CSV table of C-alpha atoms in Angstrom, one decimal:
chain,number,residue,atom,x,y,z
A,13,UNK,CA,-69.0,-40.4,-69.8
A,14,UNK,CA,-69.7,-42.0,-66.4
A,15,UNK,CA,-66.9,-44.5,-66.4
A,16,UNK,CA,-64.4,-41.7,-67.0
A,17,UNK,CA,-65.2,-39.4,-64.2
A,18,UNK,CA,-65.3,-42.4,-61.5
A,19,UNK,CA,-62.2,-43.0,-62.5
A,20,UNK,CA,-60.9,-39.5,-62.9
A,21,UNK,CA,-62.3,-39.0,-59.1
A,22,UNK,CA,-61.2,-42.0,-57.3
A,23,UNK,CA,-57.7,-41.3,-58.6
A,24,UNK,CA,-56.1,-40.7,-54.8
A,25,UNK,CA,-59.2,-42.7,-53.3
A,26,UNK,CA,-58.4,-44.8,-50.7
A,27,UNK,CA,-61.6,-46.8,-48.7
A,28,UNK,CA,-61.1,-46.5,-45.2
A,29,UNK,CA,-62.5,-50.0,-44.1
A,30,UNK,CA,-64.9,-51.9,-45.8
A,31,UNK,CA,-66.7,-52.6,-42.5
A,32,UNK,CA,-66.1,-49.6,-40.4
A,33,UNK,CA,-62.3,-50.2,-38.9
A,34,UNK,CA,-60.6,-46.9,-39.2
A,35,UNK,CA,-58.3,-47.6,-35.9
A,36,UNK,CA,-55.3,-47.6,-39.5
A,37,UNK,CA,-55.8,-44.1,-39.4
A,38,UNK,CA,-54.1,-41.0,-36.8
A,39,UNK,CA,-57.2,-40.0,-34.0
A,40,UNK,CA,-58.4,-36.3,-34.8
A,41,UNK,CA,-59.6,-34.7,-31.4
A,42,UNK,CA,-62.8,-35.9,-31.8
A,43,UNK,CA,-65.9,-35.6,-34.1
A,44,UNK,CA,-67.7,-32.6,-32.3
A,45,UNK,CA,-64.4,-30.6,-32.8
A,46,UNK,CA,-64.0,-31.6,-36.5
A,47,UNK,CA,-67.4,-30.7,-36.7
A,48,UNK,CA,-66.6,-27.2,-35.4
A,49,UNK,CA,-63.7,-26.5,-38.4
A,50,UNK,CA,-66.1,-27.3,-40.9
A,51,UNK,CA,-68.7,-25.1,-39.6
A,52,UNK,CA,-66.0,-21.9,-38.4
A,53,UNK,CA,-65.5,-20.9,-41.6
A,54,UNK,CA,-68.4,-19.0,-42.1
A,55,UNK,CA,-69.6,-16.9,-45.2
A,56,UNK,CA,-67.8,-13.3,-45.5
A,57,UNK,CA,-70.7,-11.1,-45.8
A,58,UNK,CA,-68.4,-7.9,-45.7
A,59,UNK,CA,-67.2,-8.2,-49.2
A,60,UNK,CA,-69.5,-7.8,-52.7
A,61,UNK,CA,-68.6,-7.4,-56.1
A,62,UNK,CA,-71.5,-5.0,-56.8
A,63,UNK,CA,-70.1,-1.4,-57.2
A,64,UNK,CA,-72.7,0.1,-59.3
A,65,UNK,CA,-74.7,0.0,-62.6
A,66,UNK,CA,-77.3,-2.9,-60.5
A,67,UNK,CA,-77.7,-6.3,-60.7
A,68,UNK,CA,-78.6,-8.9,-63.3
A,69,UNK,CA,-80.6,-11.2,-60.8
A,70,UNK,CA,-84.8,-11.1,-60.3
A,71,UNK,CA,-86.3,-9.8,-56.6
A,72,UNK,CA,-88.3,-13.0,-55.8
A,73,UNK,CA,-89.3,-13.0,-52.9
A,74,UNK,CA,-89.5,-9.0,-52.1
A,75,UNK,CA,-92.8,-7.9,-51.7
A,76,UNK,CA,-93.1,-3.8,-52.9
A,77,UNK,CA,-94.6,-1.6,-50.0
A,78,UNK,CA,-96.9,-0.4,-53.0
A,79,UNK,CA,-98.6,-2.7,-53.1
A,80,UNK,CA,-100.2,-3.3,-49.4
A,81,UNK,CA,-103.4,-1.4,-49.5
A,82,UNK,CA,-105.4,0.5,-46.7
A,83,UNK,CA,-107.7,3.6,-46.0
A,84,UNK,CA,-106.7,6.2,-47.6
A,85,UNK,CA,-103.6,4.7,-49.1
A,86,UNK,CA,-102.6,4.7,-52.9
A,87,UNK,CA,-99.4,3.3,-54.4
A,88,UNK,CA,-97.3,5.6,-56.0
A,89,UNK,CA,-96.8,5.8,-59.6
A,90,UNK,CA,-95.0,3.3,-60.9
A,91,UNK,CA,-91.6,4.7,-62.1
A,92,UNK,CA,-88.2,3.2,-62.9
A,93,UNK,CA,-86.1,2.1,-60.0
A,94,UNK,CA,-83.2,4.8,-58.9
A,95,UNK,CA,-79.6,2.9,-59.2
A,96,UNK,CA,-79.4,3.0,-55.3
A,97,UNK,CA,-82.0,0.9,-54.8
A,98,UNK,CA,-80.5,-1.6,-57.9
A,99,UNK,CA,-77.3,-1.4,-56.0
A,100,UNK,CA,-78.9,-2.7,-52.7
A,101,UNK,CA,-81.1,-4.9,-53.7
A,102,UNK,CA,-77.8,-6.5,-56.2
A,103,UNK,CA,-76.0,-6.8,-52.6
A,104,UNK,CA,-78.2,-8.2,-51.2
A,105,UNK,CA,-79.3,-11.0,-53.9
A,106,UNK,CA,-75.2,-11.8,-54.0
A,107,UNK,CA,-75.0,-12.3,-50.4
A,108,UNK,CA,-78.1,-14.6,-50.2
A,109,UNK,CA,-76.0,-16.4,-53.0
A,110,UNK,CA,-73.2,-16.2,-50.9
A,111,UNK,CA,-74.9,-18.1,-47.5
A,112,UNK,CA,-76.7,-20.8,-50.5
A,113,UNK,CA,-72.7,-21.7,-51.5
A,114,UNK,CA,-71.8,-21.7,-47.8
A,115,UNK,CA,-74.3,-23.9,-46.8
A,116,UNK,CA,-74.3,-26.5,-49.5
A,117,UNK,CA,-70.6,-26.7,-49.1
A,118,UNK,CA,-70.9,-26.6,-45.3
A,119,UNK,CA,-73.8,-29.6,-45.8
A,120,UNK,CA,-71.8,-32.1,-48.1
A,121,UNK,CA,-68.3,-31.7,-45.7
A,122,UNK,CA,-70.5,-32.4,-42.7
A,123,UNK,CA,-72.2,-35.4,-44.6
A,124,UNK,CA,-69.0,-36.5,-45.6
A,125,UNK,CA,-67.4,-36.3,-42.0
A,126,UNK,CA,-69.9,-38.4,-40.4
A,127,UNK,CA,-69.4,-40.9,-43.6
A,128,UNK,CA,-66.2,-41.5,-42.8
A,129,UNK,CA,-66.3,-41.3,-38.6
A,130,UNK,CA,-69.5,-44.1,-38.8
A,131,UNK,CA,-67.2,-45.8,-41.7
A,132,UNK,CA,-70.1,-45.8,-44.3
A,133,UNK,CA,-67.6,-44.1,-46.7
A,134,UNK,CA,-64.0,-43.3,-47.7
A,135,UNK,CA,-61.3,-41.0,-47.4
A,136,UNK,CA,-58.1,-40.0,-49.7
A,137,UNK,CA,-55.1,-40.9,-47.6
A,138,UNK,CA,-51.8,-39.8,-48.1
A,139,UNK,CA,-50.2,-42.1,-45.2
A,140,UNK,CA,-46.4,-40.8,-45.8
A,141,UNK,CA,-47.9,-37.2,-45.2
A,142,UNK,CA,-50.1,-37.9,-42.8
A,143,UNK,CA,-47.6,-39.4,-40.8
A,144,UNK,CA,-45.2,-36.7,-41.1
A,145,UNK,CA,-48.3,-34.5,-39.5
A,146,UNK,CA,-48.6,-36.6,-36.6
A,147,UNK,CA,-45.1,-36.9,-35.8
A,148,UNK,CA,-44.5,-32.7,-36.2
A,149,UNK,CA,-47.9,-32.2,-33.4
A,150,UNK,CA,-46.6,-34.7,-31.5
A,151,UNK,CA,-43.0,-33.5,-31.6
A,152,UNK,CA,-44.6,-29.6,-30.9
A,153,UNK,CA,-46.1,-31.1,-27.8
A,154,UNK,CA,-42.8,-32.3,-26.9
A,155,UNK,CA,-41.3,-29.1,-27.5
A,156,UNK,CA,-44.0,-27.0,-25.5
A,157,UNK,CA,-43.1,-28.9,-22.9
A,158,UNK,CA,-39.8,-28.5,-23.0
A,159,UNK,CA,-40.2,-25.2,-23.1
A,160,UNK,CA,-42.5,-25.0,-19.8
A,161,UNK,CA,-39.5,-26.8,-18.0
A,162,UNK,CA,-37.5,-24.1,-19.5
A,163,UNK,CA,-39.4,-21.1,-18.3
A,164,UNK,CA,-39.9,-22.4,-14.9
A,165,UNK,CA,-35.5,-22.7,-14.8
A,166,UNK,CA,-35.4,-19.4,-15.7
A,167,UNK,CA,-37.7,-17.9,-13.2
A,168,UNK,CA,-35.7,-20.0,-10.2
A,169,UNK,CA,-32.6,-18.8,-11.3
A,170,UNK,CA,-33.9,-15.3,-11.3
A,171,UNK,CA,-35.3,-15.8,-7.8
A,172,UNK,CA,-31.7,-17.5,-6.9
A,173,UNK,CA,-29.7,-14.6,-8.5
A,174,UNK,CA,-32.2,-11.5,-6.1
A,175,UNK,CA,-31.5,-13.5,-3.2
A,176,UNK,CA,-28.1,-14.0,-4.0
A,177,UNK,CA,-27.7,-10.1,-4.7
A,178,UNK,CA,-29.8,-9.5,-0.8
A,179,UNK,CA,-27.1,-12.0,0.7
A,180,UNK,CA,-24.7,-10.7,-0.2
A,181,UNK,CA,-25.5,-7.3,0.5
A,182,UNK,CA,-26.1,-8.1,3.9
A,183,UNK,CA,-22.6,-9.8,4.4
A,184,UNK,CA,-21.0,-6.7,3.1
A,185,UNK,CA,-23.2,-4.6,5.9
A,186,UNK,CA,-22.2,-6.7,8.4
A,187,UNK,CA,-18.6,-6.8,7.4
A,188,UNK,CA,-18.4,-3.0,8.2
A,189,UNK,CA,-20.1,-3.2,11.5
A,190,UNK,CA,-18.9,-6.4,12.7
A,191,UNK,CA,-15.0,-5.7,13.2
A,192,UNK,CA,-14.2,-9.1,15.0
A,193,UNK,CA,-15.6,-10.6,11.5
A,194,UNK,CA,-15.1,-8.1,9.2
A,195,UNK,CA,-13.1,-10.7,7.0
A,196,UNK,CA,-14.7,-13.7,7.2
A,197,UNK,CA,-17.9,-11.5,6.3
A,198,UNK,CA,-16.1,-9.9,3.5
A,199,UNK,CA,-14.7,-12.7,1.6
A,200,UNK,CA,-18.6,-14.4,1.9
A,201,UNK,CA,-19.7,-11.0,0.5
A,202,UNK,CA,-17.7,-11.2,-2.7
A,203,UNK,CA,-18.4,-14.7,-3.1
A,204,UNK,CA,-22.3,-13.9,-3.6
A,205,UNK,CA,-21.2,-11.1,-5.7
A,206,UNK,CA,-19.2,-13.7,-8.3
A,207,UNK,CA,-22.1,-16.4,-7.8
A,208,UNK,CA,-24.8,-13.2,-8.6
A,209,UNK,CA,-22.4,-12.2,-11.6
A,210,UNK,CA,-22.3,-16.1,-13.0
A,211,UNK,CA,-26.2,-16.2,-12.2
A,212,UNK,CA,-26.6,-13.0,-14.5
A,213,UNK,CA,-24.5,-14.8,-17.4
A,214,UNK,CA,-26.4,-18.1,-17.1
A,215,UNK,CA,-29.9,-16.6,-16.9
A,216,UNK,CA,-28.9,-14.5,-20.4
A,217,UNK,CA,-28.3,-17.8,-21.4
A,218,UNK,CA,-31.3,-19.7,-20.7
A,219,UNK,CA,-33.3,-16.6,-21.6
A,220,UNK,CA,-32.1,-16.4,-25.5
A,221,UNK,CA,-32.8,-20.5,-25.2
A,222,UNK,CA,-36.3,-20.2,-23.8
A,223,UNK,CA,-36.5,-17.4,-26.6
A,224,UNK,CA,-35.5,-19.0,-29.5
A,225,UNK,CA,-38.1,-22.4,-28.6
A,226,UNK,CA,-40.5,-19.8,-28.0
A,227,UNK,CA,-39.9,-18.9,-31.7
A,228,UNK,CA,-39.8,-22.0,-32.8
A,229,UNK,CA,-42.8,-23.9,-31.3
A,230,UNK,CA,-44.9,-21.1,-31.4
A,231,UNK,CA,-44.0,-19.0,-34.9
A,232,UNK,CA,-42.6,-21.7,-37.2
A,233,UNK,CA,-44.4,-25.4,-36.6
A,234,UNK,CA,-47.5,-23.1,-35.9
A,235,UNK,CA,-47.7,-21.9,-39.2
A,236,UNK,CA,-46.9,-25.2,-40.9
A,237,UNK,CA,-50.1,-26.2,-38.7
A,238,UNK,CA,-51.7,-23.7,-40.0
A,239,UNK,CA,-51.4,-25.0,-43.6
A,240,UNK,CA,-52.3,-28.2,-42.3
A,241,UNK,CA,-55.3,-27.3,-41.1
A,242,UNK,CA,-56.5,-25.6,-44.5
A,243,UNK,CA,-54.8,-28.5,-45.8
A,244,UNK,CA,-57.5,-31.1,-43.9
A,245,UNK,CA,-60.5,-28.7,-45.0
A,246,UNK,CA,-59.5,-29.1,-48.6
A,247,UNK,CA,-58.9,-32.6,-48.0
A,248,UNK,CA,-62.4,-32.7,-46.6
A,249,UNK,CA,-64.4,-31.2,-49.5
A,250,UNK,CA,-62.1,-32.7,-52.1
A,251,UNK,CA,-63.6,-36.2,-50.8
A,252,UNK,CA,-67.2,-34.7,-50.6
A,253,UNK,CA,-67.3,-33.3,-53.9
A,254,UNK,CA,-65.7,-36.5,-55.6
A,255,UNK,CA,-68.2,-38.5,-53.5
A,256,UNK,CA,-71.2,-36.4,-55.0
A,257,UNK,CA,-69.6,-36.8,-58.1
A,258,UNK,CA,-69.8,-40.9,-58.1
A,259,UNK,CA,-73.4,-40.6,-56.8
A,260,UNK,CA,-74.9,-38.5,-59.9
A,261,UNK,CA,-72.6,-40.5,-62.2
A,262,UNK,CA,-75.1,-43.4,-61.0
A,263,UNK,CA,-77.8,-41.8,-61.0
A,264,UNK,CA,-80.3,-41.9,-64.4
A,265,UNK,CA,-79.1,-39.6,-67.7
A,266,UNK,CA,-82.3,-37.5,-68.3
A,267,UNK,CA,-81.1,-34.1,-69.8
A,268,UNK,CA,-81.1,-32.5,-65.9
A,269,UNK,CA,-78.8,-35.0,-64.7
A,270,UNK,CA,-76.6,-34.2,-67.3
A,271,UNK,CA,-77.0,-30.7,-66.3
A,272,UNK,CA,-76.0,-31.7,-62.4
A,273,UNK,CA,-73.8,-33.7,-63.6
A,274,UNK,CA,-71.9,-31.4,-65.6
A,275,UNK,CA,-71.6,-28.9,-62.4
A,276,UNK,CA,-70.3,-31.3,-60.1
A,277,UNK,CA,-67.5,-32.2,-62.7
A,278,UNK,CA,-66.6,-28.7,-62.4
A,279,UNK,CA,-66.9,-28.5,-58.9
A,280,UNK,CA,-64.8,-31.5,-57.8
A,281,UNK,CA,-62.1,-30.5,-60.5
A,282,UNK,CA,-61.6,-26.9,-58.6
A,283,UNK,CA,-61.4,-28.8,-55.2
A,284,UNK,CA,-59.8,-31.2,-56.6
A,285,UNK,CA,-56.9,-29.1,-58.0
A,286,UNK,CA,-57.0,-27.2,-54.3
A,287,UNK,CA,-56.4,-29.7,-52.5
A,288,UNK,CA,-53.2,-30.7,-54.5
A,289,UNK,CA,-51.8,-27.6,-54.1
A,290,UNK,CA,-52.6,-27.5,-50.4
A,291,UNK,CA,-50.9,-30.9,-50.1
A,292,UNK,CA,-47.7,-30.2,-52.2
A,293,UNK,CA,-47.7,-26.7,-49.6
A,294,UNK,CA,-47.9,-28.7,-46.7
A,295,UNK,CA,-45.4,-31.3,-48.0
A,296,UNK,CA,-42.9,-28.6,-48.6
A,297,UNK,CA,-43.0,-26.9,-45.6
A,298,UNK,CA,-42.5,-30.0,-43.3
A,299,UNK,CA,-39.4,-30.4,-45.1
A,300,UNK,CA,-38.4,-26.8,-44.8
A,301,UNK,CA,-39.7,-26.8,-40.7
A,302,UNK,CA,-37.3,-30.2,-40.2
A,303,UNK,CA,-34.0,-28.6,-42.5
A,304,UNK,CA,-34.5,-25.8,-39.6
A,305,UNK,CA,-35.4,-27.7,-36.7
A,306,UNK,CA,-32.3,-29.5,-36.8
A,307,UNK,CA,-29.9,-26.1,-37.2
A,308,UNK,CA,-31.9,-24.5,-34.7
A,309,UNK,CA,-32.0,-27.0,-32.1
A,310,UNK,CA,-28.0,-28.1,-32.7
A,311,UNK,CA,-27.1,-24.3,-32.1
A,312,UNK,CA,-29.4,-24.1,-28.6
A,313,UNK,CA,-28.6,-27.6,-27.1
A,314,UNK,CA,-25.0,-26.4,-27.5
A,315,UNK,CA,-25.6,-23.5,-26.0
A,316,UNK,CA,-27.5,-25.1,-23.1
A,317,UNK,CA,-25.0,-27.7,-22.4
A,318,UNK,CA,-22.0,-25.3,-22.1
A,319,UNK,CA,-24.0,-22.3,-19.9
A,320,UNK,CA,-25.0,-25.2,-17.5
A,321,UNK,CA,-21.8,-26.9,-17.4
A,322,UNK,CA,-19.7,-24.2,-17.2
A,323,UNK,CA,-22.0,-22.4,-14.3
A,324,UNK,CA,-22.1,-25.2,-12.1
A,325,UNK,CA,-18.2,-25.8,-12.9
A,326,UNK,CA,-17.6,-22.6,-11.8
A,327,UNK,CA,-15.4,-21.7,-14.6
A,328,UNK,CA,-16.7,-18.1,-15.0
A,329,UNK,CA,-14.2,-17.5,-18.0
A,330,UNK,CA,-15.8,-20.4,-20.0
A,331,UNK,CA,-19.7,-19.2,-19.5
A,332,UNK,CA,-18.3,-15.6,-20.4
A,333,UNK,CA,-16.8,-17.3,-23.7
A,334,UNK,CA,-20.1,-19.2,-24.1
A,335,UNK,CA,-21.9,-15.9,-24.6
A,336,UNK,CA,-19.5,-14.9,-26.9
A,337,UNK,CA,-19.2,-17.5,-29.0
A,338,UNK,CA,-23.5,-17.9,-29.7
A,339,UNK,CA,-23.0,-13.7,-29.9
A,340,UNK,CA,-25.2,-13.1,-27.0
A,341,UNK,CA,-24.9,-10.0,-24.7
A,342,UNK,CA,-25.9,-9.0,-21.3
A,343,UNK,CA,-27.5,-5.5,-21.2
A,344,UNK,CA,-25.4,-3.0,-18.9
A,345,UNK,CA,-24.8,-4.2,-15.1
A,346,UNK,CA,-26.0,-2.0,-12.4
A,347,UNK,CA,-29.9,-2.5,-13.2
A,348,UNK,CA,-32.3,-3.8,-10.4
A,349,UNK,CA,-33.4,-6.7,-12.1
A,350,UNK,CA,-31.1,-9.9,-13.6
A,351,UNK,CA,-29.7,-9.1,-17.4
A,352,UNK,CA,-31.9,-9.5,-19.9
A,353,UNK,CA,-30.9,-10.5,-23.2
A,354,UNK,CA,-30.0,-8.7,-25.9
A,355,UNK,CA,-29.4,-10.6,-29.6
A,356,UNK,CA,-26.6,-8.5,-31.8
């Protein structure tokens, strides 16, 4: 019986170093943080199954207030229990089994975390995978950064559109009181007004840009993170269960081992069979985050290049037809502040 379940659980083993080495492997943030997503998942103590009709567990431990003694104190008769009290005392006999589960499970993940950190153990690796989740947080670091730069364009070319829109209210002023300049006033006047018109164009631009990385970095790889992070949990107890597993497999065969051993077959199997779903999740997703990466990013680095281009060209017709073409529109002139945008 033993030999098939070692081999049944160290199917996807892979030892991380025989003496401790595990500088093969990606760097998590550190220990103390890993630490921290095994223990955040607390128990949900909100949620029973008891709804009535009691429960089928003993009271150990729950000492009736009949039974303390004093002057002039008797016990009540004994009688049978009202079904309120069976439905409490049910709850809370389910959510003391609930904390038991949480804390064994919480007890073997941070036993085997430590394992593998002081390389005393081993870990299943899935280096293709696990190399696609390095690249996408590195690549969303990228991409936040990207993003910063982005934000920070956008609010200079907002400052240089108001100040654009000031100066060349002023040269109009002046162009009226200022008769022995009125022209050379007036022509600077309705420059600023073009250059303020292009600004407005090329901020609507950048804004639907900065908005669709937003998206991106922040909405789409986050929740492909997400999974990944449920993805290294299940990892994590899939290891510690299949670990405890090979420990009571060596362990003596009196009939309560076989008992134990029986559970933790049925234990590891369930994590087991978690974990492969979480991975073939995760593996999907990454493809599906990359397939839209690509389209998303072709469409705004397009758009980029031509708004910029265009702006700084001068060719207001072209940064008009820019707009068009990526069907972006500029709200209605005559607000106070710059164009916002606005996606048909």
């Amino acid at each position: 019986m033993s030999d098939g379940i070692l081999s049944k659980a160290a199917t996807m083993e892979i030892p991380i170093s025989s003496n401790g080495d595990t500088s093969s492997l990606p760097e998590d943030d550190g220990l103390e943080q890993d630490l921290q997503q095994v223990m955040v998942s607390g128990p949900n103590l909100n949620e029973t199954s008891i709804v009535s009709g009691g429960y089928g567990g003993t009271a150990e431990g729950i000492i009736p207030t009949g039974t303390i003694k004093g002057p002039g104190l008797h016990p009540p008769p004994p009688g049978p229990p009202s079904g309120g009290e069976e439905v409490v005392r049910g709850i809370a006999v389910e959510k003391f089994d609930i904390v038991k589960k949480w804390g064994i499970n919480t007890y073997k993940c941070t036993k085997q975390l430590l394992s593998e950190r002081f390389g005393r153990g081993s870990r299943t690796v899935d280096l293709e995978l696990e190399t696609q989740i390095e690249l996408l947080r590195e690549t969303k670091r990228k991409y936040e950064s990207v993003l910063h730069l982005a934000r920070a364009l956008t609010a200079h070319l907002y400052s240089l559109v108001q100040t654009q829109h000031a100066l060349g209210d002023a040269f109009a002023d002046l162009s009226q009181k200022s008769p022995e300049l009125q022209e050379e006033f007036g022509y600077n006047a309705e420059t600023q007004k073009l250059l303020c018109k292009n600004g407005e164009t090329l901020l609507g631009a950048v804004n639907f840009f900065v908005s669709s990385i937003n998206t991106l970095v922040n909405k789409t790889m986050e929740d492909t993170l997400m999974t990944v992070k449920q993805y290294e949990t299940a990892r994590l107890e899939y290891d510690a269960y299949r670990t405890d597993l090979e420990e009571l497999s060596m362990g003596p065969r009196d009939a309560g081992a076989v008992s134990r051993l029986d559970a933790a077959q049925s234990q590891f199997q369930s994590h087991k069979d978690k974990y492969e779903k979480l991975r073939a999740d995760v593996a999907i997703k990454l493809k599906f985050l990359e397939e839209n990466k690509i389209k998303v990013m072709h469409k705004q680095l397009l758009l980029f290049h031509n708004a910029i281009s265009a702006y700084f060209a001068g060719n207001q017709q072209q940064l008009e037809q820019t707009l068009k073409q990526f069907n972006i529109k500029l709200k209605t002139p005559g607000a106070e502040k710059p164009s916002w945008l606005e996606e048909q």
